[in-house]
């Protein structure tokens, strides 16, 4: 795949000079070469905005200050520190990765991207970012920000999920580093590309007038900023349905743990059923009364839309059967600190924090 703009040999230096004067310098995961902290930030920042990550990052490090602490914890202890960030496979992999670092690498992260990429949840770009930030390896990254900068700068058309397009971008990123001087500061260069993508080369209305790459940029020269990166190919979005049971007993609600695989894997959530009939049949275990349906709502995942219908059932001690394996009663007050999926958290906190939960009932 030939690109419209040849790779100039001073591109990396321009990025480094700009980062020093105009980039970000005070994010909590900057100014450290501790691979544990850099790795944690890279995983949290995948598909999540910096502003959201900030609070989570600090709380996580307070509870798990080192990779040894994280590896020593059970997965159940880790999930509450991720609840609300979404993409829970990241948290499960984080925990598995910490254990692998302890067991296979003697408690120290490997120094080379090629080895880092063998660890659970660490893809090529994340491995290169850790190697560049912590060990100065000349390994380019290719996250969402960098893809946007490079597709525009080099004039790369085609959806970036396509292998040929992605390969062309990686090849270009490698060439930029290969042409850079031997003393290129890889940490500053890598941070500079991330900062350019988030500060100048933004998704809409990039501020090209402030960009150090403006003079050679294909998109700026051809006024093609809105065409690049090319839009993703639209995937048909599946519609799925779930019915969840809110079983109440004296200020407590019944939660159960999801299996490790699948959506919300490993999180506590409300007992969930595919249809209303299955839910009512299960409810007979607890009471002869029928559960009452509340207002349905939707939650959109990356590749499907989930229609959720909550059902409310209040029981008293006399009706109570023992919770089955994986189930537990949780006080309403403790829900805020519980690792719940975001839409279930919103549902329950909305229900118990509103004075009149009847307002949600459709009847
Ligand atoms: S000149 Fe504009 S479009 Fe080109 S890389 Fe810079 S901000 Fe992005």
Coordinates of C-alpha atoms and ligand atoms in Angstrom, one line a residue:
X1 CA 0.0 0.0 0.0
X2 CA 1.8 3.2 -1.1
X3 CA 1.0 6.4 0.8
X4 CA 0.5 9.9 -0.7
X5 CA 2.9 11.5 1.8
X6 CA 6.5 10.2 2.1
X7 CA 7.9 9.9 5.6
X8 CA 10.0 12.9 6.5
X9 CA 13.1 12.2 8.6
X10 CA 12.3 15.0 11.1
X11 CA 8.8 14.0 12.0
X12 CA 9.7 12.4 15.4
X13 CA 11.8 15.4 16.4
X14 CA 9.0 17.8 15.6
X15 CA 6.7 15.7 17.9
X16 CA 9.3 15.7 20.7
X17 CA 9.8 19.4 20.5
X18 CA 6.1 20.1 20.5
X19 CA 5.5 17.7 23.5
X20 CA 8.1 19.5 25.6
X21 CA 6.4 22.9 25.1
X22 CA 2.7 22.0 24.6
X23 CA 2.1 18.4 25.7
X24 CA 0.7 17.0 28.9
X25 CA 3.1 16.7 31.8
X26 CA 1.1 16.2 34.9
X27 CA -1.0 13.1 34.5
X28 CA -0.4 10.8 37.4
X29 CA 1.0 8.0 35.3
X30 CA 3.6 10.3 33.7
X31 CA 7.0 11.0 35.1
X32 CA 7.4 7.4 36.2
X33 CA 9.2 4.5 34.7
X34 CA 7.5 2.0 37.0
X35 CA 6.1 -0.6 34.5
X36 CA 3.3 -1.5 36.9
X37 CA 1.9 2.0 37.0
X38 CA 2.4 2.6 33.2
X39 CA 0.8 -0.8 32.4
X40 CA -2.2 -0.1 34.7
X41 CA -2.7 3.3 33.0
X42 CA -2.4 1.9 29.5
X43 CA -5.0 -0.8 30.3
X44 CA -7.4 1.6 32.0
X45 CA -7.1 4.1 29.1
X46 CA -8.2 1.5 26.5
X47 CA -11.6 2.6 25.4
X48 CA -11.9 5.0 28.4
X49 CA -11.4 8.8 28.6
X50 CA -8.6 10.2 30.7
X51 CA -11.0 12.2 32.9
X52 CA -12.8 9.0 33.9
X53 CA -9.6 7.0 34.5
X54 CA -8.1 9.5 36.9
X55 CA -10.2 8.6 39.9
X56 CA -10.1 4.9 39.2
X57 CA -6.3 4.9 38.8
X58 CA -5.6 6.5 42.2
X59 CA -8.1 4.3 44.0
X60 CA -6.7 1.1 42.4
X61 CA -3.1 2.0 43.3
X62 CA -4.1 2.8 46.9
X63 CA -5.5 -0.7 47.3
X64 CA -3.0 -2.5 45.1
X65 CA 0.3 -0.4 45.2
X66 CA 2.4 -3.1 43.5
X67 CA 2.1 -6.0 41.1
X68 CA 2.8 -8.3 44.1
X69 CA -0.2 -6.9 45.9
X70 CA -2.5 -7.3 42.9
X71 CA -1.3 -10.9 42.3
X72 CA -1.9 -11.8 45.9
X73 CA -5.5 -10.6 45.8
X74 CA -8.5 -12.7 44.7
X75 CA -10.3 -11.6 41.5
X76 CA -13.4 -10.8 43.6
X77 CA -11.3 -8.2 45.5
X78 CA -10.2 -6.6 42.3
X79 CA -13.5 -6.2 40.5
X80 CA -15.0 -3.5 42.8
X81 CA -12.1 -1.3 41.8
X82 CA -13.0 -1.7 38.2
X83 CA -16.8 -1.5 38.4
X84 CA -18.1 1.3 36.2
X85 CA -15.1 1.3 33.9
X86 CA -16.7 -1.3 31.6
X87 CA -15.0 -3.9 29.4
X88 CA -14.5 -6.2 32.4
X89 CA -12.3 -8.6 30.5
X90 CA -9.6 -6.0 31.0
X91 CA -9.8 -6.3 34.8
X92 CA -9.8 -10.1 34.7
X93 CA -6.8 -10.1 32.4
X94 CA -5.1 -7.5 34.6
X95 CA -5.3 -9.8 37.5
X96 CA -4.1 -12.8 35.4
X97 CA -1.3 -10.8 34.1
X98 CA -0.1 -9.7 37.6
X99 CA 0.0 -13.4 38.6
X100 CA 1.9 -14.3 35.5
X101 CA 4.5 -11.5 36.1
X102 CA 5.0 -12.9 39.6
X103 CA 5.1 -16.6 38.6
X104 CA 6.9 -16.5 35.2
X105 CA 9.0 -13.3 35.5
X106 CA 10.0 -13.3 39.1
X107 CA 7.9 -10.2 39.9
X108 CA 9.5 -7.9 37.3
X109 CA 7.8 -7.0 34.1
X110 CA 9.8 -8.1 31.0
X111 CA 11.7 -5.2 29.4
X112 CA 11.0 -5.9 25.7
X113 CA 7.8 -5.3 23.8
X114 CA 8.0 -8.8 22.3
X115 CA 7.9 -10.4 25.7
X116 CA 5.4 -8.0 27.2
X117 CA 3.0 -8.9 24.4
X118 CA 2.9 -12.5 25.6
X119 CA 1.2 -11.5 28.8
X120 CA -2.6 -11.6 29.2
X121 CA -4.4 -8.5 28.0
X122 CA -1.3 -6.8 26.6
X123 CA -1.6 -6.2 22.9
X124 CA 1.1 -5.0 20.5
X125 CA 0.6 -1.3 21.0
X126 CA 0.3 -1.6 24.8
X127 CA 3.5 -3.7 24.9
X128 CA 5.3 -1.1 22.8
X129 CA 4.1 1.8 25.0
X130 CA 5.3 0.1 28.2
X131 CA 8.7 -0.8 26.6
X132 CA 9.1 2.8 25.3
X133 CA 8.0 4.6 28.4
X134 CA 9.8 2.4 30.9
X135 CA 12.8 1.0 29.1
X136 CA 13.3 3.5 26.2
X137 CA 12.8 0.7 23.5
X138 CA 12.5 2.1 20.0
X139 CA 9.1 0.5 19.5
X140 CA 6.3 2.6 18.0
X141 CA 2.7 2.5 19.3
X142 CA -0.5 2.5 17.4
X143 CA -3.4 3.4 19.7
X144 CA -6.6 5.2 18.6
X145 CA -4.9 8.7 18.9
X146 CA -1.9 7.7 16.8
X147 CA -4.1 6.1 14.2
X148 CA -6.0 9.3 13.8
X149 CA -2.8 11.4 13.5
X150 CA -1.1 9.1 11.0
X151 CA -4.1 8.4 8.8
X152 CA -4.5 12.2 8.4
X153 CA -0.8 13.0 8.2
X154 CA 0.0 10.3 5.6
X155 CA -3.4 10.3 3.9
X156 CA -4.2 6.7 4.6
X157 CA -7.7 5.9 3.4
X158 CA -9.7 2.8 4.4
X159 CA -11.2 1.6 7.7
X160 CA -8.3 1.2 10.3
X161 CA -9.7 -2.2 11.4
X162 CA -8.8 -3.6 8.0
X163 CA -5.6 -5.6 8.2
X164 CA -4.0 -3.9 5.1
X165 CA -4.7 -0.4 6.5
X166 CA -3.5 -1.3 10.0
X167 CA -0.3 -2.9 8.6
X168 CA 0.4 0.2 6.5
X169 CA 0.1 2.3 9.6
X170 CA 2.4 0.1 11.6
X171 CA 4.9 0.1 8.8
X172 CA 4.8 3.9 8.7
X173 CA 5.1 4.2 12.4
X174 CA 8.2 2.0 12.3
X175 CA 9.7 4.0 9.5
X176 CA 9.3 7.3 11.5
X177 CA 11.2 5.8 14.4
X178 CA 13.9 4.2 12.1
X179 CA 14.5 7.7 10.5
X180 CA 14.7 9.5 13.8
X181 CA 18.1 10.3 15.4
X182 CA 19.7 7.6 17.6
X183 CA 19.2 9.7 20.7
X184 CA 15.4 10.1 20.2
X185 CA 13.7 10.2 23.6
X186 CA 11.1 7.4 23.0
X187 CA 9.1 8.3 26.1
X188 CA 8.7 11.9 25.0
X189 CA 8.0 10.9 21.4
X190 CA 5.4 8.4 22.4
X191 CA 3.7 10.8 24.8
X192 CA 3.9 13.5 22.2
X193 CA 1.9 11.4 19.6
X194 CA -0.7 10.6 22.3
X195 CA -1.0 14.3 23.2
X196 CA -1.2 15.4 19.6
X197 CA -4.1 13.1 19.0
X198 CA -5.9 14.2 22.1
X199 CA -5.1 17.9 22.0
X200 CA -4.7 19.0 18.4
X201 CA -5.7 16.2 16.0
X202 CA -9.1 15.6 17.7
X203 CA -11.9 13.6 16.1
X204 CA -13.9 16.7 15.1
X205 CA -12.5 20.1 14.4
X206 CA -8.7 19.4 14.7
X207 CA -6.7 22.6 15.6
X208 CA -4.3 22.3 12.7
X209 CA -3.0 25.8 13.3
X210 CA -1.4 24.6 16.6
X211 CA -0.1 21.4 15.2
X212 CA 3.7 20.9 14.5
X213 CA 3.0 18.6 11.6
X214 CA 0.8 21.1 9.7
X215 CA 3.2 22.0 6.9
X216 CA 3.5 18.4 5.5
X217 CA 0.1 17.0 6.6
X218 CA -1.9 15.4 3.8
X219 CA -5.3 16.1 5.5
X220 CA -4.5 19.7 6.2
X221 CA -3.1 20.3 2.7
X222 CA -6.2 18.7 1.1
X223 CA -8.7 19.9 3.7
X224 CA -9.6 16.2 4.2
X225 CA -9.6 16.2 8.0
X226 CA -13.3 15.2 8.1
X227 CA -12.7 12.3 5.7
X228 CA -9.9 10.7 7.8
X229 CA -9.8 8.4 9.5
X230 CA -12.2 6.6 7.1
X231 CA -15.5 5.7 8.8
X232 CA -15.7 2.1 10.2
X233 CA -17.6 -0.4 8.2
X234 CA -21.0 -0.6 9.9
X235 CA -21.6 -3.9 11.6
X236 CA -25.2 -5.0 12.0
X237 CA -26.0 -4.5 15.7
X238 CA -27.7 -7.5 17.4
X239 CA -30.6 -6.9 19.7
X240 CA -30.6 -9.1 22.8
X241 CA -33.0 -9.3 25.7
X242 CA -32.5 -9.9 29.4
X243 CA -34.9 -10.1 32.4
X244 CA -33.4 -9.3 35.8
X245 CA -35.0 -10.1 39.2
X246 CA -34.8 -7.5 42.0
X247 CA -35.5 -9.7 45.0
X248 CA -35.8 -7.7 48.2
X249 CA -35.7 -8.7 51.8
X250 CA -35.6 -6.2 54.7
X251 CA -33.3 -3.6 53.0
X252 CA -31.3 -6.2 51.2
X253 CA -31.3 -7.3 47.5
X254 CA -30.2 -10.7 46.1
X255 CA -27.1 -10.7 43.9
X256 CA -25.4 -13.4 42.1
X257 CA -22.0 -13.8 40.5
X258 CA -21.8 -14.0 36.7
X259 CA -19.6 -16.7 35.2
X260 CA -16.1 -15.6 34.2
X261 CA -16.8 -15.7 30.5
X262 CA -19.4 -13.6 28.7
X263 CA -20.7 -10.1 29.5
X264 CA -20.1 -8.8 33.0
X265 CA -18.0 -11.9 33.6
X266 CA -17.0 -12.2 37.3
X267 CA -19.2 -9.3 38.4
X268 CA -22.0 -9.5 40.9
X269 CA -25.3 -8.7 39.4
X270 CA -29.1 -9.4 39.6
X271 CA -30.2 -12.9 38.8
X272 CA -30.7 -12.8 35.0
X273 CA -33.1 -14.8 32.7
X274 CA -33.7 -14.9 29.0
X275 CA -37.5 -14.4 29.2
X276 CA -40.2 -13.4 31.6
X277 CA -41.5 -17.0 32.0
X278 CA -38.1 -18.3 33.2
X279 CA -37.9 -15.4 35.6
X280 CA -41.3 -16.0 37.1
X281 CA -40.6 -19.8 37.4
X282 CA -37.4 -19.0 39.3
X283 CA -39.2 -16.5 41.5
X284 CA -41.4 -19.4 42.8
X285 CA -38.3 -20.5 44.7
X286 CA -38.8 -17.4 46.8
X287 CA -42.4 -16.6 47.0
X288 CA -45.9 -17.6 45.7
X289 CA -46.4 -13.9 44.7
X290 CA -45.6 -12.9 41.1
X291 CA -42.7 -10.5 40.4
X292 CA -43.9 -7.1 39.1
X293 CA -42.3 -5.6 35.9
X294 CA -40.6 -2.2 36.0
X295 CA -39.8 0.0 33.1
X296 CA -37.5 -1.6 30.5
X297 CA -34.3 0.2 29.4
X298 CA -31.5 -0.4 26.9
X299 CA -27.7 -0.7 27.3
X300 CA -25.5 -0.5 24.3
X301 CA -22.4 -2.7 24.0
X302 CA -19.9 -2.4 21.2
X303 CA -21.5 -5.1 19.1
X304 CA -25.1 -5.5 20.4
X305 CA -27.9 -3.7 22.2
X306 CA -29.3 -5.3 25.4
X307 CA -32.9 -4.6 26.3
X308 CA -33.2 -5.1 30.1
X309 CA -36.5 -5.6 31.9
X310 CA -36.3 -5.5 35.7
X311 CA -38.8 -7.4 37.8
X312 CA -39.4 -6.6 41.5
X313 CA -40.4 -9.1 44.1
X314 CA -40.5 -8.4 47.9
X315 CA -40.2 -11.4 50.2
X316 CA -40.3 -11.7 54.0
X317 CA -38.4 -14.1 56.2
X318 CA -41.1 -16.7 56.1
X319 CA -41.1 -17.1 52.4
X320 CA -37.3 -17.2 52.3
X321 CA -35.5 -20.1 50.8
X322 CA -31.7 -20.2 51.1
X323 CA -29.7 -18.5 48.3
X324 CA -28.2 -21.0 45.9
X325 CA -24.5 -21.2 45.1
X326 CA -23.0 -18.0 43.9
X327 CA -25.8 -15.9 45.4
X328 CA -25.7 -13.5 48.3
X329 CA -27.8 -10.9 50.0
X330 CA -26.4 -7.4 49.8
X331 CA -27.5 -4.3 51.9
X332 CA -28.8 -1.5 49.8
X333 CA -26.3 0.8 51.5
X334 CA -23.4 -1.4 50.3
X335 CA -24.4 -1.3 46.6
X336 CA -22.3 1.7 45.8
X337 CA -19.1 -0.1 46.8
X338 CA -20.1 -3.3 45.0
X339 CA -18.7 -4.4 41.6
X340 CA -21.9 -4.2 39.7
X341 CA -22.3 -3.7 35.9
X342 CA -22.9 0.0 35.1
X343 CA -26.6 -0.3 34.0
X344 CA -27.5 -2.5 37.0
X345 CA -25.8 -0.1 39.4
X346 CA -27.7 2.8 37.8
X347 CA -31.0 0.8 38.1
X348 CA -30.5 -0.2 41.7
X349 CA -29.1 3.1 43.0
X350 CA -31.9 4.9 41.1
X351 CA -34.5 2.6 42.8
X352 CA -33.2 2.8 46.3
X353 CA -32.0 6.4 46.3
X354 CA -35.4 7.7 45.0
X355 CA -37.8 8.0 47.8
X356 CA -40.7 6.5 45.9
X357 CA -39.6 3.4 44.1
X358 CA -43.2 2.8 43.0
X359 CA -42.7 5.4 40.3
X360 CA -40.7 2.9 38.2
X361 CA -43.5 0.3 38.3
X362 CA -45.5 -0.1 35.2
X363 CA -48.0 -2.4 36.8
Ligands
LIG1 S1 -2.2 19.2 10.7 FE1 -4.3 18.9 11.5 S2 -5.0 17.0 10.5 FE2 -2.8 17.1 10.3 S3 -1.9 16.0 12.0 FE3 -2.0 18.1 12.6 S4 -4.0 18.4 13.6 FE4 -4.0 16.4 12.5

